[in-house]
């Protein structure tokens, strides 16, 4: 997931040798965020549980052991005995095949013992291999019901998996945005510190000019007002950095006030030339979850239809029997066909509440139609969101380009006006205005870059799961 989320291109290393990179931060989020771990565990759990569908058509081993007794009067009356003990041991394999056939192969060993009997032998063993077959011809014909049940199980868990993967993906995207917002806030603090330093330099200059009777009191008052304004703006920037630091730490499940290291600086050149894909790379995970929900609704509808069909099953069975005083002799005789039995037949069942059956079928179809409509709506919304995202990114790139151009122009204008002030060719008020213009241009550049990063992070929603 980390490889999907990280933006390698936006990383421009901070001057600090100990800057925490984006990939390092996201790796920490994956390892420490409880929300992320929960979503990943649920997604993996849903993926594994979907294997339950395979069990529907997998062979099953069964084993039965039973001891019983009987002291009732025998029938006919000449078959008299005082007590009958019967031990049954049965083992076998049963399987439901995807094409509908139900099979059961078993081998039974029975011990028969009569006390006080009027016949001989009164103790013997029976060994009986048998096979039982059931083939649906109407409901679940050709395995349609079992296939619907398999699909129902798979799609339910697939929808859950995609939903939880979407939560994991969104959390990493949110964490990435939080990283860059904090990086931008750190840069805004530096901008305000530089502005305050420049304001203090101007204030010191005009104060010295006033002391030499070369300046006006108005110049000192104006410069002092600018310094106070810069102090306020710096405090606001510091407060914003602290707020974003708490958000930054929230994704790490650490103390909200834990110290934050230096972060990578914004790469303005990369952001200004960011390549926007012409075609949508893939479907969002919420759309994939919706597609799974549509398939789930179809499987549920098919299952309801199958359950309410008349039942018509072809059944059959065949058993061999071997008997002997000893178990070995019973086993040996069970391979012979001179003592066997079998049956074939049909089973039919028809629900008589025809109105309820019709309503159930109609309701199942409506649920299926509703899921199809929801999927179509999400696909439409996804395409429109993609178009809007591309347009917003293009506009934001242009805004950043203009912001950087404006910043360069404001810087050149300010430096020229400072030079003119030293030559006594302009007023302090004019320089102060230009200082404010330059600071605002720097803030606009950071804001434009932050907007691009926020939009670029949305591109990852269209990558799907890896």
Tab-separated table of C-alpha atoms in Angstrom:
chain	number	residue	atom	x	y	z
A	1	UNK	CA	0.000	0.000	0.000
A	2	UNK	CA	2.881	2.365	0.854
A	3	UNK	CA	4.255	2.184	-2.705
A	4	UNK	CA	0.869	3.188	-4.026
A	5	UNK	CA	0.576	6.167	-1.737
A	6	UNK	CA	4.061	7.707	-1.736
A	7	UNK	CA	4.774	10.512	-4.185
A	8	UNK	CA	8.403	10.115	-4.990
A	9	UNK	CA	8.493	13.111	-7.314
A	10	UNK	CA	7.334	15.652	-4.754
A	11	UNK	CA	10.141	14.879	-2.354
A	12	UNK	CA	12.773	17.611	-2.245
A	13	UNK	CA	14.987	17.063	0.738
A	14	UNK	CA	15.076	19.688	3.462
A	15	UNK	CA	18.353	21.320	4.297
A	16	UNK	CA	18.218	19.438	7.596
A	17	UNK	CA	20.205	16.225	7.514
A	18	UNK	CA	17.627	14.710	9.871
A	19	UNK	CA	14.496	15.570	7.871
A	20	UNK	CA	11.778	12.930	8.043
A	21	UNK	CA	10.896	11.951	4.473
A	22	UNK	CA	7.365	11.263	3.316
A	23	UNK	CA	8.043	7.560	2.718
A	24	UNK	CA	9.507	7.228	6.218
A	25	UNK	CA	6.490	8.959	7.733
A	26	UNK	CA	4.004	6.769	5.856
A	27	UNK	CA	5.936	3.665	6.917
A	28	UNK	CA	5.545	4.823	10.520
A	29	UNK	CA	1.821	5.399	9.961
A	30	UNK	CA	1.457	1.852	8.622
A	31	UNK	CA	3.298	0.476	11.620
A	32	UNK	CA	1.754	2.620	14.369
A	33	UNK	CA	-1.713	3.765	13.291
A	34	UNK	CA	-4.384	1.634	14.955
A	35	UNK	CA	-6.972	2.733	12.398
A	36	UNK	CA	-4.740	1.565	9.562
A	37	UNK	CA	-3.977	-1.759	11.239
A	38	UNK	CA	-7.662	-2.378	11.904
A	39	UNK	CA	-8.637	-1.733	8.279
A	40	UNK	CA	-5.812	-3.873	6.921
A	41	UNK	CA	-6.666	-6.740	9.265
A	42	UNK	CA	-10.341	-6.594	8.305
A	43	UNK	CA	-9.454	-6.505	4.604
A	44	UNK	CA	-7.168	-9.517	4.974
A	45	UNK	CA	-9.753	-11.286	7.090
A	46	UNK	CA	-12.454	-10.749	4.462
A	47	UNK	CA	-10.127	-12.027	1.745
A	48	UNK	CA	-9.412	-15.209	3.689
A	49	UNK	CA	-13.035	-15.764	4.696
A	50	UNK	CA	-14.007	-15.649	1.005
A	51	UNK	CA	-12.328	-19.067	0.724
A	52	UNK	CA	-15.351	-20.378	2.603
A	53	UNK	CA	-17.091	-20.487	-0.786
A	54	UNK	CA	-14.716	-23.274	-1.851
A	55	UNK	CA	-15.940	-25.411	1.045
A	56	UNK	CA	-19.399	-25.663	-0.500
A	57	UNK	CA	-18.080	-27.983	-3.235
A	58	UNK	CA	-15.238	-29.553	-1.297
A	59	UNK	CA	-15.341	-33.202	-0.155
A	60	UNK	CA	-16.221	-33.838	3.484
A	61	UNK	CA	-15.135	-36.777	5.587
A	62	UNK	CA	-17.647	-38.094	8.086
A	63	UNK	CA	-17.414	-40.661	10.840
A	64	UNK	CA	-20.217	-42.196	12.899
A	65	UNK	CA	-20.158	-44.528	15.871
A	66	UNK	CA	-23.276	-45.681	17.637
A	67	UNK	CA	-24.105	-48.307	20.306
A	68	UNK	CA	-27.701	-49.357	20.851
A	69	UNK	CA	-29.744	-52.059	22.602
A	70	UNK	CA	-33.236	-53.467	22.228
A	71	UNK	CA	-35.219	-55.656	24.688
A	72	UNK	CA	-38.583	-55.276	22.961
A	73	UNK	CA	-40.534	-58.295	21.670
A	74	UNK	CA	-39.327	-59.535	18.306
A	75	UNK	CA	-41.338	-59.816	15.111
A	76	UNK	CA	-42.284	-62.364	13.893
A	77	UNK	CA	-42.930	-64.074	17.268
A	78	UNK	CA	-40.796	-67.128	16.454
A	79	UNK	CA	-37.703	-64.803	16.228
A	80	UNK	CA	-37.437	-64.542	19.962
A	81	UNK	CA	-34.594	-63.066	21.947
A	82	UNK	CA	-34.176	-61.377	25.299
A	83	UNK	CA	-31.843	-58.570	24.223
A	84	UNK	CA	-30.359	-57.219	21.022
A	85	UNK	CA	-27.117	-55.166	21.020
A	86	UNK	CA	-26.120	-53.280	17.903
A	87	UNK	CA	-22.825	-51.394	17.347
A	88	UNK	CA	-22.519	-49.337	14.157
A	89	UNK	CA	-19.309	-47.787	12.836
A	90	UNK	CA	-19.570	-45.790	9.634
A	91	UNK	CA	-17.037	-43.684	7.707
A	92	UNK	CA	-17.261	-42.064	4.341
A	93	UNK	CA	-16.905	-39.050	2.062
A	94	UNK	CA	-19.652	-36.771	0.817
A	95	UNK	CA	-19.445	-34.006	-1.753
A	96	UNK	CA	-21.674	-31.454	-3.406
A	97	UNK	CA	-20.470	-30.880	-6.990
A	98	UNK	CA	-20.776	-27.531	-8.756
A	99	UNK	CA	-22.985	-29.088	-11.441
A	100	UNK	CA	-25.557	-30.035	-8.784
A	101	UNK	CA	-24.873	-33.701	-8.033
A	102	UNK	CA	-24.771	-34.655	-4.341
A	103	UNK	CA	-22.837	-37.825	-3.519
A	104	UNK	CA	-22.149	-39.885	-0.445
A	105	UNK	CA	-19.768	-42.846	-0.342
A	106	UNK	CA	-19.624	-44.740	2.944
A	107	UNK	CA	-18.523	-47.996	4.526
A	108	UNK	CA	-20.427	-49.301	7.527
A	109	UNK	CA	-19.430	-52.074	9.924
A	110	UNK	CA	-22.150	-53.391	12.206
A	111	UNK	CA	-21.852	-55.747	15.154
A	112	UNK	CA	-25.030	-57.707	15.928
A	113	UNK	CA	-25.411	-59.664	19.189
A	114	UNK	CA	-28.546	-61.429	20.475
A	115	UNK	CA	-28.941	-62.754	24.021
A	116	UNK	CA	-31.383	-65.588	24.682
A	117	UNK	CA	-32.125	-66.003	21.005
A	118	UNK	CA	-33.951	-68.904	19.341
A	119	UNK	CA	-31.697	-68.870	16.296
A	120	UNK	CA	-28.066	-69.368	15.423
A	121	UNK	CA	-25.639	-67.677	14.952
A	122	UNK	CA	-26.587	-65.132	17.555
A	123	UNK	CA	-23.441	-62.981	17.063
A	124	UNK	CA	-22.133	-61.811	13.707
A	125	UNK	CA	-20.747	-58.799	11.762
A	126	UNK	CA	-22.103	-56.982	8.697
A	127	UNK	CA	-19.896	-54.927	6.376
A	128	UNK	CA	-21.658	-52.673	3.872
A	129	UNK	CA	-20.092	-50.310	1.293
A	130	UNK	CA	-22.723	-47.995	-0.178
A	131	UNK	CA	-23.212	-45.034	-2.490
A	132	UNK	CA	-26.066	-42.494	-2.484
A	133	UNK	CA	-26.687	-40.000	-5.293
A	134	UNK	CA	-29.057	-37.039	-5.589
A	135	UNK	CA	-29.321	-35.042	-8.801
A	136	UNK	CA	-31.471	-31.869	-8.782
A	137	UNK	CA	-33.446	-31.394	-11.986
A	138	UNK	CA	-35.405	-28.196	-11.187
A	139	UNK	CA	-34.396	-26.158	-8.132
A	140	UNK	CA	-30.570	-26.068	-8.134
A	141	UNK	CA	-30.675	-27.666	-11.569
A	142	UNK	CA	-27.167	-28.046	-12.999
A	143	UNK	CA	-25.869	-26.554	-9.754
A	144	UNK	CA	-27.402	-23.107	-10.264
A	145	UNK	CA	-28.263	-22.796	-6.576
A	146	UNK	CA	-24.880	-23.892	-5.271
A	147	UNK	CA	-23.138	-21.593	-7.761
A	148	UNK	CA	-25.261	-18.683	-6.534
A	149	UNK	CA	-24.341	-19.538	-2.940
A	150	UNK	CA	-20.647	-19.621	-3.832
A	151	UNK	CA	-20.914	-16.275	-5.601
A	152	UNK	CA	-22.845	-14.807	-2.689
A	153	UNK	CA	-20.119	-15.774	-0.227
A	154	UNK	CA	-17.282	-14.537	-2.458
A	155	UNK	CA	-18.851	-11.212	-3.378
A	156	UNK	CA	-19.917	-10.411	0.171
A	157	UNK	CA	-16.360	-10.784	1.397
A	158	UNK	CA	-14.927	-9.066	-1.673
A	159	UNK	CA	-17.157	-6.047	-1.015
A	160	UNK	CA	-15.990	-5.987	2.618
A	161	UNK	CA	-12.369	-6.321	1.523
A	162	UNK	CA	-12.589	-3.423	-0.924
A	163	UNK	CA	-14.381	-1.256	1.632
A	164	UNK	CA	-11.648	-1.799	4.208
A	165	UNK	CA	-8.877	-1.349	1.648
A	166	UNK	CA	-10.502	1.973	0.782
A	167	UNK	CA	-10.347	2.964	4.464
A	168	UNK	CA	-6.637	2.072	4.591
A	169	UNK	CA	-5.946	3.932	1.377
A	170	UNK	CA	-7.849	7.026	2.483
A	171	UNK	CA	-6.034	7.085	5.794
A	172	UNK	CA	-2.622	7.041	4.098
A	173	UNK	CA	-3.764	9.773	1.716
A	174	UNK	CA	-4.951	11.844	4.675
A	175	UNK	CA	-1.615	11.249	6.408
A	176	UNK	CA	0.270	12.336	3.290
A	177	UNK	CA	-1.767	15.528	3.061
A	178	UNK	CA	-1.138	16.139	6.777
A	179	UNK	CA	2.603	15.718	6.145
A	180	UNK	CA	2.690	18.305	3.369
A	181	UNK	CA	0.369	20.693	5.186
A	182	UNK	CA	2.737	20.642	8.152
A	183	UNK	CA	5.731	21.104	5.827
A	184	UNK	CA	3.953	24.115	4.310
A	185	UNK	CA	3.143	25.457	7.790
A	186	UNK	CA	6.814	25.191	8.761
A	187	UNK	CA	7.683	27.165	5.644
A	188	UNK	CA	5.055	29.811	6.424
A	189	UNK	CA	6.586	30.264	9.878
A	190	UNK	CA	9.968	30.877	8.235
A	191	UNK	CA	8.384	33.404	5.869
A	192	UNK	CA	6.817	35.299	8.774
A	193	UNK	CA	10.087	35.190	10.721
A	194	UNK	CA	11.881	36.692	7.722
A	195	UNK	CA	9.153	39.322	7.359
A	196	UNK	CA	9.414	40.226	11.034
A	197	UNK	CA	13.188	40.488	10.734
A	198	UNK	CA	12.825	42.790	7.712
A	199	UNK	CA	10.222	44.851	9.585
A	200	UNK	CA	12.555	45.222	12.575
A	201	UNK	CA	15.358	46.346	10.236
A	202	UNK	CA	13.128	49.056	8.779
A	203	UNK	CA	11.994	50.127	12.254
A	204	UNK	CA	15.613	50.368	13.437
A	205	UNK	CA	16.506	52.389	10.330
A	206	UNK	CA	13.719	54.948	10.713
A	207	UNK	CA	14.368	55.259	14.445
A	208	UNK	CA	17.999	56.169	13.741
A	209	UNK	CA	16.882	58.612	11.063
A	210	UNK	CA	14.503	60.225	13.567
A	211	UNK	CA	17.242	60.515	16.175
A	212	UNK	CA	19.339	62.381	13.582
A	213	UNK	CA	16.353	64.593	12.766
A	214	UNK	CA	16.414	63.162	9.248
A	215	UNK	CA	13.059	61.356	9.548
A	216	UNK	CA	9.511	61.846	10.675
A	217	UNK	CA	7.681	60.419	13.666
A	218	UNK	CA	5.081	59.105	11.237
A	219	UNK	CA	7.728	56.873	9.690
A	220	UNK	CA	8.538	55.375	13.099
A	221	UNK	CA	4.856	54.840	13.884
A	222	UNK	CA	4.230	53.184	10.524
A	223	UNK	CA	7.244	50.896	10.856
A	224	UNK	CA	6.281	49.979	14.433
A	225	UNK	CA	2.733	49.148	13.305
A	226	UNK	CA	4.138	46.889	10.594
A	227	UNK	CA	6.354	45.086	13.136
A	228	UNK	CA	3.377	44.491	15.419
A	229	UNK	CA	1.355	43.179	12.478
A	230	UNK	CA	4.176	40.817	11.572
A	231	UNK	CA	4.347	39.604	15.183
A	232	UNK	CA	0.649	38.796	15.032
A	233	UNK	CA	1.027	37.005	11.701
A	234	UNK	CA	4.006	35.043	13.039
A	235	UNK	CA	2.031	33.971	16.105
A	236	UNK	CA	-0.841	32.877	13.889
A	237	UNK	CA	1.574	30.872	11.731
A	238	UNK	CA	3.107	29.236	14.816
A	239	UNK	CA	-0.356	28.354	16.148
A	240	UNK	CA	-1.268	26.824	12.805
A	241	UNK	CA	1.955	24.813	12.793
A	242	UNK	CA	1.166	23.497	16.284
A	243	UNK	CA	-2.359	22.521	15.202
A	244	UNK	CA	-1.052	20.674	12.160
A	245	UNK	CA	1.635	19.028	14.301
A	246	UNK	CA	-1.095	17.530	16.454
A	247	UNK	CA	-2.832	16.241	13.331
A	248	UNK	CA	0.507	14.887	12.103
A	249	UNK	CA	0.991	12.960	15.352
A	250	UNK	CA	-2.587	11.688	15.346
A	251	UNK	CA	-1.810	9.403	12.403
A	252	UNK	CA	1.098	7.935	14.376
A	253	UNK	CA	-0.987	7.270	17.499
A	254	UNK	CA	1.545	9.240	19.542
A	255	UNK	CA	1.158	12.052	22.042
A	256	UNK	CA	-0.450	15.022	20.293
A	257	UNK	CA	2.210	17.377	21.652
A	258	UNK	CA	5.167	15.129	20.771
A	259	UNK	CA	7.962	17.038	18.993
A	260	UNK	CA	7.926	16.855	15.205
A	261	UNK	CA	11.189	16.622	13.224
A	262	UNK	CA	12.010	18.702	10.202
A	263	UNK	CA	10.206	17.604	7.055
A	264	UNK	CA	11.012	17.619	3.357
A	265	UNK	CA	10.516	21.006	1.745
A	266	UNK	CA	8.031	21.582	-1.069
A	267	UNK	CA	9.387	20.951	-4.560
A	268	UNK	CA	7.862	23.846	-6.473
A	269	UNK	CA	9.480	22.990	-9.801
A	270	UNK	CA	8.020	19.502	-9.705
A	271	UNK	CA	4.577	20.725	-8.702
A	272	UNK	CA	4.531	23.342	-11.438
A	273	UNK	CA	5.338	20.730	-14.119
A	274	UNK	CA	3.288	17.891	-12.634
A	275	UNK	CA	2.133	15.420	-15.291
A	276	UNK	CA	-1.589	14.691	-15.204
A	277	UNK	CA	-2.672	11.366	-16.775
A	278	UNK	CA	-4.972	11.809	-19.751
A	279	UNK	CA	-6.874	8.636	-18.911
A	280	UNK	CA	-8.120	7.514	-15.535
A	281	UNK	CA	-5.588	4.874	-14.316
A	282	UNK	CA	-8.216	2.642	-12.746
A	283	UNK	CA	-11.358	2.413	-10.674
A	284	UNK	CA	-11.616	3.725	-7.164
A	285	UNK	CA	-11.950	1.138	-4.428
A	286	UNK	CA	-15.418	2.364	-3.524
A	287	UNK	CA	-16.500	1.655	-7.116
A	288	UNK	CA	-14.958	-1.821	-6.930
A	289	UNK	CA	-16.815	-2.402	-3.678
A	290	UNK	CA	-20.032	-1.266	-5.372
A	291	UNK	CA	-19.394	-3.638	-8.276
A	292	UNK	CA	-18.973	-6.460	-5.771
A	293	UNK	CA	-22.204	-5.386	-4.083
A	294	UNK	CA	-23.984	-5.552	-7.447
A	295	UNK	CA	-22.651	-9.067	-8.023
A	296	UNK	CA	-23.677	-9.917	-4.460
A	297	UNK	CA	-27.222	-8.691	-5.119
A	298	UNK	CA	-27.394	-10.745	-8.311
A	299	UNK	CA	-26.213	-13.879	-6.520
A	300	UNK	CA	-28.692	-13.249	-3.699
A	301	UNK	CA	-31.470	-12.785	-6.253
A	302	UNK	CA	-30.508	-16.009	-8.030
A	303	UNK	CA	-30.434	-17.862	-4.724
A	304	UNK	CA	-33.906	-16.611	-3.776
A	305	UNK	CA	-35.215	-17.680	-7.175
A	306	UNK	CA	-33.684	-21.148	-6.771
A	307	UNK	CA	-35.041	-21.566	-3.237
A	308	UNK	CA	-38.562	-20.861	-4.418
A	309	UNK	CA	-38.549	-23.174	-7.412
A	310	UNK	CA	-40.280	-26.563	-7.165
A	311	UNK	CA	-37.940	-29.330	-6.065
A	312	UNK	CA	-37.519	-32.268	-8.418
A	313	UNK	CA	-34.647	-34.583	-7.527
A	314	UNK	CA	-33.540	-37.836	-9.058
A	315	UNK	CA	-32.265	-40.099	-6.276
A	316	UNK	CA	-30.545	-43.451	-6.231
A	317	UNK	CA	-28.447	-45.685	-4.029
A	318	UNK	CA	-26.652	-49.008	-4.022
A	319	UNK	CA	-25.302	-51.126	-1.161
A	320	UNK	CA	-23.343	-54.348	-0.928
A	321	UNK	CA	-23.556	-56.540	2.150
A	322	UNK	CA	-21.117	-58.993	3.598
A	323	UNK	CA	-21.725	-61.024	6.734
A	324	UNK	CA	-19.503	-63.188	8.865
A	325	UNK	CA	-18.864	-64.445	12.362
A	326	UNK	CA	-15.585	-62.560	12.274
A	327	UNK	CA	-15.021	-59.047	10.955
A	328	UNK	CA	-12.445	-60.290	8.431
A	329	UNK	CA	-15.009	-62.615	6.887
A	330	UNK	CA	-17.588	-59.808	6.735
A	331	UNK	CA	-15.054	-57.555	4.967
A	332	UNK	CA	-14.241	-60.299	2.501
A	333	UNK	CA	-17.895	-60.991	1.693
A	334	UNK	CA	-18.699	-57.288	1.284
A	335	UNK	CA	-16.828	-57.278	-2.030
A	336	UNK	CA	-19.231	-59.827	-3.476
A	337	UNK	CA	-22.442	-58.888	-5.275
A	338	UNK	CA	-24.616	-61.851	-4.324
A	339	UNK	CA	-26.104	-59.877	-1.399
A	340	UNK	CA	-26.886	-56.337	-2.489
A	341	UNK	CA	-29.718	-53.851	-2.523
A	342	UNK	CA	-30.467	-50.613	-4.371
A	343	UNK	CA	-33.084	-48.043	-5.178
A	344	UNK	CA	-33.877	-45.275	-7.694
A	345	UNK	CA	-36.650	-42.720	-7.553
A	346	UNK	CA	-37.758	-39.122	-7.754
A	347	UNK	CA	-38.620	-36.569	-5.083
A	348	UNK	CA	-40.944	-33.653	-5.798
A	349	UNK	CA	-41.897	-30.695	-3.629
A	350	UNK	CA	-43.945	-27.615	-4.569
A	351	UNK	CA	-44.547	-24.527	-2.371
A	352	UNK	CA	-48.287	-23.830	-2.318
A	353	UNK	CA	-48.184	-20.152	-1.251
A	354	UNK	CA	-47.893	-18.909	-4.820
A	355	UNK	CA	-48.389	-15.244	-3.879
A	356	UNK	CA	-45.499	-15.298	-1.390
A	357	UNK	CA	-43.283	-17.003	-3.949
A	358	UNK	CA	-44.138	-14.376	-6.581
A	359	UNK	CA	-43.474	-11.525	-4.132
A	360	UNK	CA	-40.131	-13.017	-3.104
A	361	UNK	CA	-39.049	-13.314	-6.732
A	362	UNK	CA	-40.172	-9.753	-7.538
A	363	UNK	CA	-38.360	-8.414	-4.479
A	364	UNK	CA	-35.167	-10.235	-5.386
A	365	UNK	CA	-35.253	-8.706	-8.868
A	366	UNK	CA	-35.755	-5.208	-7.441
A	367	UNK	CA	-32.785	-5.614	-5.119
A	368	UNK	CA	-30.675	-6.677	-8.090
A	369	UNK	CA	-31.874	-3.694	-10.158
A	370	UNK	CA	-31.140	-1.327	-7.275
A	371	UNK	CA	-27.548	-2.576	-6.994
A	372	UNK	CA	-27.071	-2.180	-10.761
A	373	UNK	CA	-28.365	1.409	-10.606
A	374	UNK	CA	-26.054	2.221	-7.694
A	375	UNK	CA	-23.062	0.852	-9.608
A	376	UNK	CA	-23.961	2.897	-12.698
A	377	UNK	CA	-24.304	6.020	-10.556
A	378	UNK	CA	-20.920	5.467	-8.924
A	379	UNK	CA	-19.271	4.905	-12.300
A	380	UNK	CA	-20.783	8.153	-13.586
A	381	UNK	CA	-19.764	10.059	-10.445
A	382	UNK	CA	-16.255	8.617	-10.633
A	383	UNK	CA	-15.828	9.783	-14.229
A	384	UNK	CA	-17.118	13.268	-13.428
A	385	UNK	CA	-14.870	13.481	-10.361
A	386	UNK	CA	-11.905	12.490	-12.509
A	387	UNK	CA	-12.667	15.203	-15.052
A	388	UNK	CA	-13.080	17.760	-12.270
A	389	UNK	CA	-9.841	16.622	-10.617
A	390	UNK	CA	-7.847	17.010	-13.840
A	391	UNK	CA	-9.301	20.472	-14.419
A	392	UNK	CA	-8.635	21.584	-10.840
A	393	UNK	CA	-5.047	20.327	-11.040
A	394	UNK	CA	-4.456	22.223	-14.284
A	395	UNK	CA	-5.876	25.387	-12.764
A	396	UNK	CA	-3.833	24.973	-9.578
A	397	UNK	CA	-0.634	24.473	-11.575
A	398	UNK	CA	-1.326	27.694	-13.444
A	399	UNK	CA	-2.036	29.450	-10.143
A	400	UNK	CA	1.310	28.277	-8.738
A	401	UNK	CA	3.107	29.468	-11.841
A	402	UNK	CA	1.512	32.898	-11.569
A	403	UNK	CA	2.209	33.007	-7.817
A	404	UNK	CA	5.912	32.360	-8.348
A	405	UNK	CA	6.071	34.948	-11.108
A	406	UNK	CA	4.282	37.451	-8.875
A	407	UNK	CA	6.643	36.649	-5.999
A	408	UNK	CA	9.663	37.336	-8.187
A	409	UNK	CA	8.135	40.619	-9.326
A	410	UNK	CA	7.303	41.674	-5.759
A	411	UNK	CA	10.795	40.792	-4.589
A	412	UNK	CA	12.412	42.829	-7.359
A	413	UNK	CA	10.045	45.726	-6.638
A	414	UNK	CA	10.842	45.607	-2.917
A	415	UNK	CA	14.610	45.454	-3.397
A	416	UNK	CA	14.471	48.422	-5.758
A	417	UNK	CA	12.352	50.416	-3.298
A	418	UNK	CA	14.762	49.637	-0.444
A	419	UNK	CA	17.601	50.978	-2.570
A	420	UNK	CA	15.613	54.112	-3.317
A	421	UNK	CA	14.903	54.576	0.410
A	422	UNK	CA	18.601	54.467	1.223
A	423	UNK	CA	19.067	57.160	-1.439
A	424	UNK	CA	16.275	59.244	0.078
A	425	UNK	CA	14.168	58.994	-3.100
A	426	UNK	CA	11.072	57.341	-1.609
A	427	UNK	CA	9.070	57.186	1.601
A	428	UNK	CA	9.213	54.629	4.378
A	429	UNK	CA	5.483	54.074	3.946
A	430	UNK	CA	6.034	52.936	0.366
A	431	UNK	CA	8.684	50.417	1.442
A	432	UNK	CA	6.394	49.107	4.162
A	433	UNK	CA	3.636	48.529	1.622
A	434	UNK	CA	6.029	46.683	-0.651
A	435	UNK	CA	7.226	44.547	2.278
A	436	UNK	CA	3.624	43.488	2.897
A	437	UNK	CA	3.106	42.765	-0.807
A	438	UNK	CA	6.177	40.527	-0.923
A	439	UNK	CA	5.194	38.615	2.221
A	440	UNK	CA	1.718	38.073	0.812
A	441	UNK	CA	3.198	36.821	-2.476
A	442	UNK	CA	5.313	34.273	-0.594
A	443	UNK	CA	2.267	33.085	1.340
A	444	UNK	CA	0.289	32.778	-1.911
A	445	UNK	CA	3.022	30.621	-3.423
A	446	UNK	CA	2.942	28.222	-0.452
A	447	UNK	CA	-0.862	28.129	-0.520
A	448	UNK	CA	-0.919	27.321	-4.249
A	449	UNK	CA	1.576	24.488	-3.770
A	450	UNK	CA	-0.449	23.079	-0.867
A	451	UNK	CA	-3.547	23.069	-3.050
A	452	UNK	CA	-1.756	21.064	-5.762
A	453	UNK	CA	-0.504	18.525	-3.219
A	454	UNK	CA	-4.006	18.056	-1.831
A	455	UNK	CA	-5.360	17.488	-5.343
A	456	UNK	CA	-2.472	15.253	-6.393
A	457	UNK	CA	-3.138	12.969	-3.449
A	458	UNK	CA	-6.600	12.321	-4.889
A	459	UNK	CA	-4.983	10.726	-7.948
A	460	UNK	CA	-4.115	7.725	-5.808
A	461	UNK	CA	-7.784	6.948	-5.308
A	462	UNK	CA	-7.861	5.822	-8.937
A	463	UNK	CA	-4.995	3.373	-8.607
A	464	UNK	CA	-7.040	0.724	-6.804
A	465	UNK	CA	-5.432	-1.964	-4.687
A	466	UNK	CA	-2.064	-3.530	-5.495
